[in-house]
Amino acid sequence: MRSRPTRFAVATRFTLVEHGRNRLAMILVAVFVPVWTTLAYLAMPDAPARMRLHATGEALAPHGNELTEISGALNAVTLITGFMMFSATFSGSGFDRRLALAGYPRVPLVLAKVTALALASAAVAAYATAVTCLAWTPRQPLLLAAALFCAGLTYGALGVGFGSLLHREVEGMFAIVMTSIIDLALQNPISSSGADSPITRFLPSYGAMQAATAAGFSTSPVPGHLAIQLAWFAVASLIALAGFHRSTRSSLPSTARPPLPGPGGGAGRPGPGRPAAPSAAVSGTESH
């Protein structure tokens, strides 16, 4: 019998191979991230956008194109990681279910998905941070990468949940796209006059947006808002776990237990296609 580390390694390898076969996701990483962030930087005016950063309480006036590029980087990372995890979960749900029904433990399968999500989020976040630094230099590049990474984790977990719960691919894609657009558009003071509204604190990427903005235009560390984003990741992970458990459970009826022998156990009852056994009285009469 294979040990648990070996099962985890096998499941992780198959999960990473599945992601590597997703050519559309690879194209999005290579093309969509630089194109979207560069267009946001070049197309938006560089006029100062006055705002108050909730994370630090500072009154900032960043350039509008730089602030929009940060929002665009977050949008790109969340869309790509959400799409990657949704596509892998949606296409591989039948295989996962067969593995679970065949006796393969669910824990290595779940850990493999978490590992693949962490690796994908780290790669996309590092790439988006590098592309951003080509246009201008954020004050805290590492904090920006951490914010993008945490946002990718959150939307990747949401992608797993959508892939497990929704029945059609177009439904999951629409859910990921609309969630990311609404989430980030409401927090960008360039496109939304209600960016300072208390309602934005309940959005899925609020912690990442605050941390990324602080990384770009402030020198203050904001570990509390990274923790907020990780809390959102935990909530999304619970949704994903519930969906994964639902999609891999058996829908077959449980087999009935055989009747116990003895009085009241039904041992003497005739079964289908089986004649009834002669009673003791009839046997005694025949013997006489």
XYZ file of C-alpha atoms in Angstrom:
288
model
C 0.000 0.000 0.000
C 1.308 3.412 -0.910
C 2.125 5.827 1.848
C 0.366 9.153 2.149
C 3.361 11.245 0.933
C 3.526 9.088 -2.197
C -0.195 9.519 -2.825
C 0.183 13.259 -2.365
C 3.122 13.373 -4.805
C 1.196 11.398 -7.432
C -1.901 13.572 -7.072
C 0.185 16.758 -7.243
C 1.990 15.577 -10.363
C -1.264 14.817 -12.154
C -2.735 18.158 -11.080
C 0.266 20.110 -12.365
C 0.197 18.172 -15.646
C -3.476 19.102 -16.002
C -2.627 22.781 -15.527
C 0.259 22.534 -17.994
C -2.108 21.237 -20.667
C -4.308 24.307 -20.308
C -2.793 26.265 -23.176
C -5.331 29.071 -22.948
C -4.274 29.755 -19.360
C -0.615 29.833 -20.397
C -1.429 32.318 -23.164
C -3.371 34.478 -20.727
C -0.434 34.532 -18.328
C 2.058 35.405 -21.055
C -0.067 37.948 -22.955
C -3.017 39.160 -20.908
C -1.037 40.295 -17.858
C 1.400 42.624 -19.691
C -1.162 43.856 -22.213
C -3.812 44.698 -19.616
C -1.457 46.364 -17.125
C 0.396 48.293 -19.851
C -2.823 49.568 -21.411
C -4.079 50.637 -17.993
C -0.848 52.560 -17.436
C -0.721 54.214 -20.876
C -4.401 54.929 -21.466
C -5.290 56.460 -18.103
C -4.307 60.068 -17.330
C -1.486 60.593 -14.879
C -3.325 63.321 -12.982
C -3.156 62.858 -9.187
C -6.105 61.003 -7.672
C -6.692 62.137 -4.121
C -7.746 59.358 -1.809
C -7.510 58.182 1.773
C -6.005 54.767 2.279
C -8.002 52.872 4.895
C -5.099 50.567 5.697
C -2.821 53.333 6.980
C -5.120 56.353 7.343
C -2.843 58.366 5.044
C -4.130 60.920 2.544
C -2.494 59.991 -0.764
C -2.439 61.544 -4.221
C -1.039 58.834 -6.518
C -0.928 59.160 -10.280
C -4.139 57.866 -11.784
C -2.433 55.595 -14.292
C -0.269 53.985 -11.615
C -3.253 53.349 -9.369
C -5.198 51.894 -12.286
C -2.283 49.639 -13.189
C -2.334 48.192 -9.669
C -6.045 47.533 -9.997
C -5.428 46.009 -13.432
C -2.708 43.719 -12.059
C -5.072 42.509 -9.344
C -7.799 41.966 -11.919
C -5.460 39.980 -14.167
C -4.158 37.778 -11.352
C -7.608 37.016 -9.957
C -9.068 36.220 -13.379
C -6.208 33.951 -14.432
C -5.922 31.963 -11.195
C -9.692 31.671 -10.914
C -9.924 30.479 -14.514
C -7.070 27.987 -14.126
C -8.488 26.367 -11.007
C -12.046 26.367 -12.344
C -11.008 24.775 -15.628
C -8.932 22.072 -13.923
C -11.681 21.300 -11.400
C -14.510 21.319 -13.941
C -12.731 19.064 -16.432
C -11.259 16.743 -13.785
C -14.248 16.397 -11.470
C -15.288 13.092 -13.023
C -11.774 11.680 -12.640
C -11.585 12.870 -9.008
C -14.922 11.241 -8.293
C -13.827 7.921 -9.772
C -10.630 8.033 -7.739
C -12.550 8.742 -4.528
C -15.062 5.957 -5.218
C -12.187 3.574 -5.936
C -10.777 4.221 -2.479
C -8.203 6.951 -3.159
C -8.124 9.220 -0.083
C -9.609 12.678 -0.534
C -6.957 14.366 1.624
C -4.089 13.945 -0.879
C -6.380 15.126 -3.683
C -7.278 18.283 -1.751
C -3.674 18.958 -0.751
C -2.599 18.549 -4.368
C -5.092 21.184 -5.469
C -3.901 23.558 -2.735
C -0.281 23.027 -3.769
C -1.062 23.662 -7.426
C -3.040 26.767 -6.479
C -0.169 28.136 -4.379
C 2.376 27.531 -7.150
C 0.154 29.073 -9.835
C -0.658 32.107 -7.669
C 3.015 32.647 -6.811
C 4.094 32.446 -10.462
C 1.382 34.779 -11.760
C 1.885 37.257 -8.880
C 5.652 37.392 -9.429
C 5.148 37.899 -13.166
C 2.573 40.660 -12.665
C 4.834 42.403 -10.135
C 7.768 42.282 -12.565
C 5.633 43.724 -15.377
C 4.444 46.525 -13.088
C 8.002 47.393 -12.084
C 8.930 47.844 -15.753
C 6.670 50.894 -15.999
C 7.252 52.446 -12.571
C 8.730 51.473 -9.235
C 6.366 50.720 -6.339
C 7.690 51.640 -2.920
C 7.268 48.103 -1.573
C 7.541 45.562 -4.436
C 7.556 42.560 -2.094
C 4.345 43.715 -0.434
C 2.788 44.166 -3.866
C 3.743 40.602 -4.800
C 2.315 39.319 -1.500
C -0.967 41.161 -2.096
C -1.275 39.751 -5.610
C -0.433 36.281 -4.290
C -3.131 36.395 -1.602
C -5.714 37.661 -4.094
C -4.789 34.823 -6.449
C -5.235 32.288 -3.656
C -8.704 33.635 -2.889
C -9.972 33.560 -6.456
C -8.310 30.219 -7.141
C -10.247 28.717 -4.235
C -13.408 30.322 -5.594
C -12.620 28.741 -8.959
C -12.423 25.313 -7.321
C -15.757 25.936 -5.627
C -17.410 27.085 -8.867
C -15.958 24.118 -10.739
C -17.390 21.681 -8.177
C -20.825 23.247 -7.749
C -21.780 24.605 -11.184
C -22.941 22.300 -13.975
C -21.908 24.246 -17.089
C -18.580 25.778 -18.007
C -20.055 29.080 -19.150
C -21.672 29.550 -15.734
C -18.356 29.275 -13.934
C -16.535 31.579 -16.343
C -19.256 34.201 -16.025
C -19.213 33.932 -12.232
C -15.435 34.425 -12.036
C -15.329 37.330 -14.501
C -18.232 39.237 -12.993
C -17.046 38.697 -9.408
C -13.580 40.060 -10.208
C -14.839 43.023 -12.227
C -17.402 44.150 -9.663
C -15.022 43.515 -6.783
C -12.135 45.615 -8.109
C -14.065 48.280 -10.037
C -15.863 49.398 -6.889
C -12.554 49.848 -5.046
C -10.777 51.925 -7.690
C -11.265 55.659 -6.933
C -10.614 56.446 -10.606
C -13.676 54.519 -11.785
C -15.843 54.601 -8.662
C -16.840 57.581 -6.557
C -17.819 55.204 -3.760
C -14.394 53.677 -3.288
C -14.310 55.023 0.282
C -17.671 53.478 1.140
C -17.710 51.083 4.125
C -19.370 48.520 1.841
C -16.072 47.962 0.029
C -14.647 46.404 3.202
C -16.843 43.359 2.609
C -15.553 42.706 -0.929
C -13.420 39.584 -1.530
C -10.237 41.445 -2.536
C -10.494 44.373 -0.121
C -7.447 43.314 1.886
C -5.354 42.744 -1.244
C -6.389 46.078 -2.776
C -5.477 47.970 0.371
C -2.144 46.153 0.692
C -1.313 46.634 -2.998
C -2.120 50.356 -2.833
C 0.023 50.721 0.265
C 2.806 48.827 -1.524
C 2.682 51.254 -4.412
C 2.445 54.590 -2.660
C 3.300 54.164 1.035
C 6.153 52.865 3.128
C 3.903 51.566 5.917
C 3.581 47.773 6.279
C 0.021 46.499 6.416
C 0.149 42.886 7.672
C -3.377 43.173 9.043
C -4.870 43.600 5.579
C -2.910 40.663 4.241
C -4.450 38.701 7.116
C -7.897 39.933 6.028
C -7.217 38.609 2.543
C -6.079 35.271 3.933
C -9.303 35.120 5.933
C -11.197 35.510 2.655
C -9.061 32.682 1.262
C -10.117 30.519 4.218
C -13.797 31.258 3.536
C -13.369 30.484 -0.170
C -11.533 27.281 0.748
C -14.470 26.115 2.867
C -16.762 26.669 -0.125
C -14.328 24.741 -2.318
C -14.098 21.868 0.179
C -17.878 21.633 0.393
C -18.146 21.576 -3.384
C -15.366 18.992 -3.727
C -16.984 16.730 -1.125
C -20.317 17.040 -2.922
C -18.867 16.253 -6.335
C -16.877 13.209 -5.169
C -19.425 11.547 -2.927
C -21.156 8.360 -4.001
C -24.696 8.613 -5.326
C -25.301 4.867 -5.176
C -27.773 3.565 -2.563
C -26.208 1.733 0.338
C -26.626 -2.043 0.175
C -29.094 -3.562 2.607
C -27.679 -5.671 5.413
C -28.495 -9.414 5.176
C -31.115 -10.690 7.648
C -29.769 -12.163 10.860
C -30.509 -15.845 11.585
C -32.723 -16.764 14.471
C -36.216 -15.849 15.638
C -37.445 -12.641 14.035
C -34.334 -12.430 11.869
C -36.182 -13.453 8.744
C -33.983 -16.511 8.112
C -36.997 -18.697 7.346
C -38.703 -16.246 4.983
C -38.664 -17.208 1.323
C -36.524 -15.008 -0.844
C -37.242 -14.079 -4.437
C -37.177 -17.152 -6.647
C -36.610 -19.469 -3.669
C -39.267 -21.940 -2.346
C -40.228 -21.771 1.264
C -38.619 -24.317 3.596
C -41.049 -26.954 5.050
C -42.044 -26.341 8.606
C -41.160 -28.702 11.452
C -44.813 -29.890 11.829
C -45.063 -30.901 8.190
C -41.745 -32.747 8.423
C -42.926 -34.619 11.494
C -46.201 -35.705 9.769
C -44.327 -37.005 6.775
C -41.992 -39.024 8.996
C -44.931 -40.703 10.744
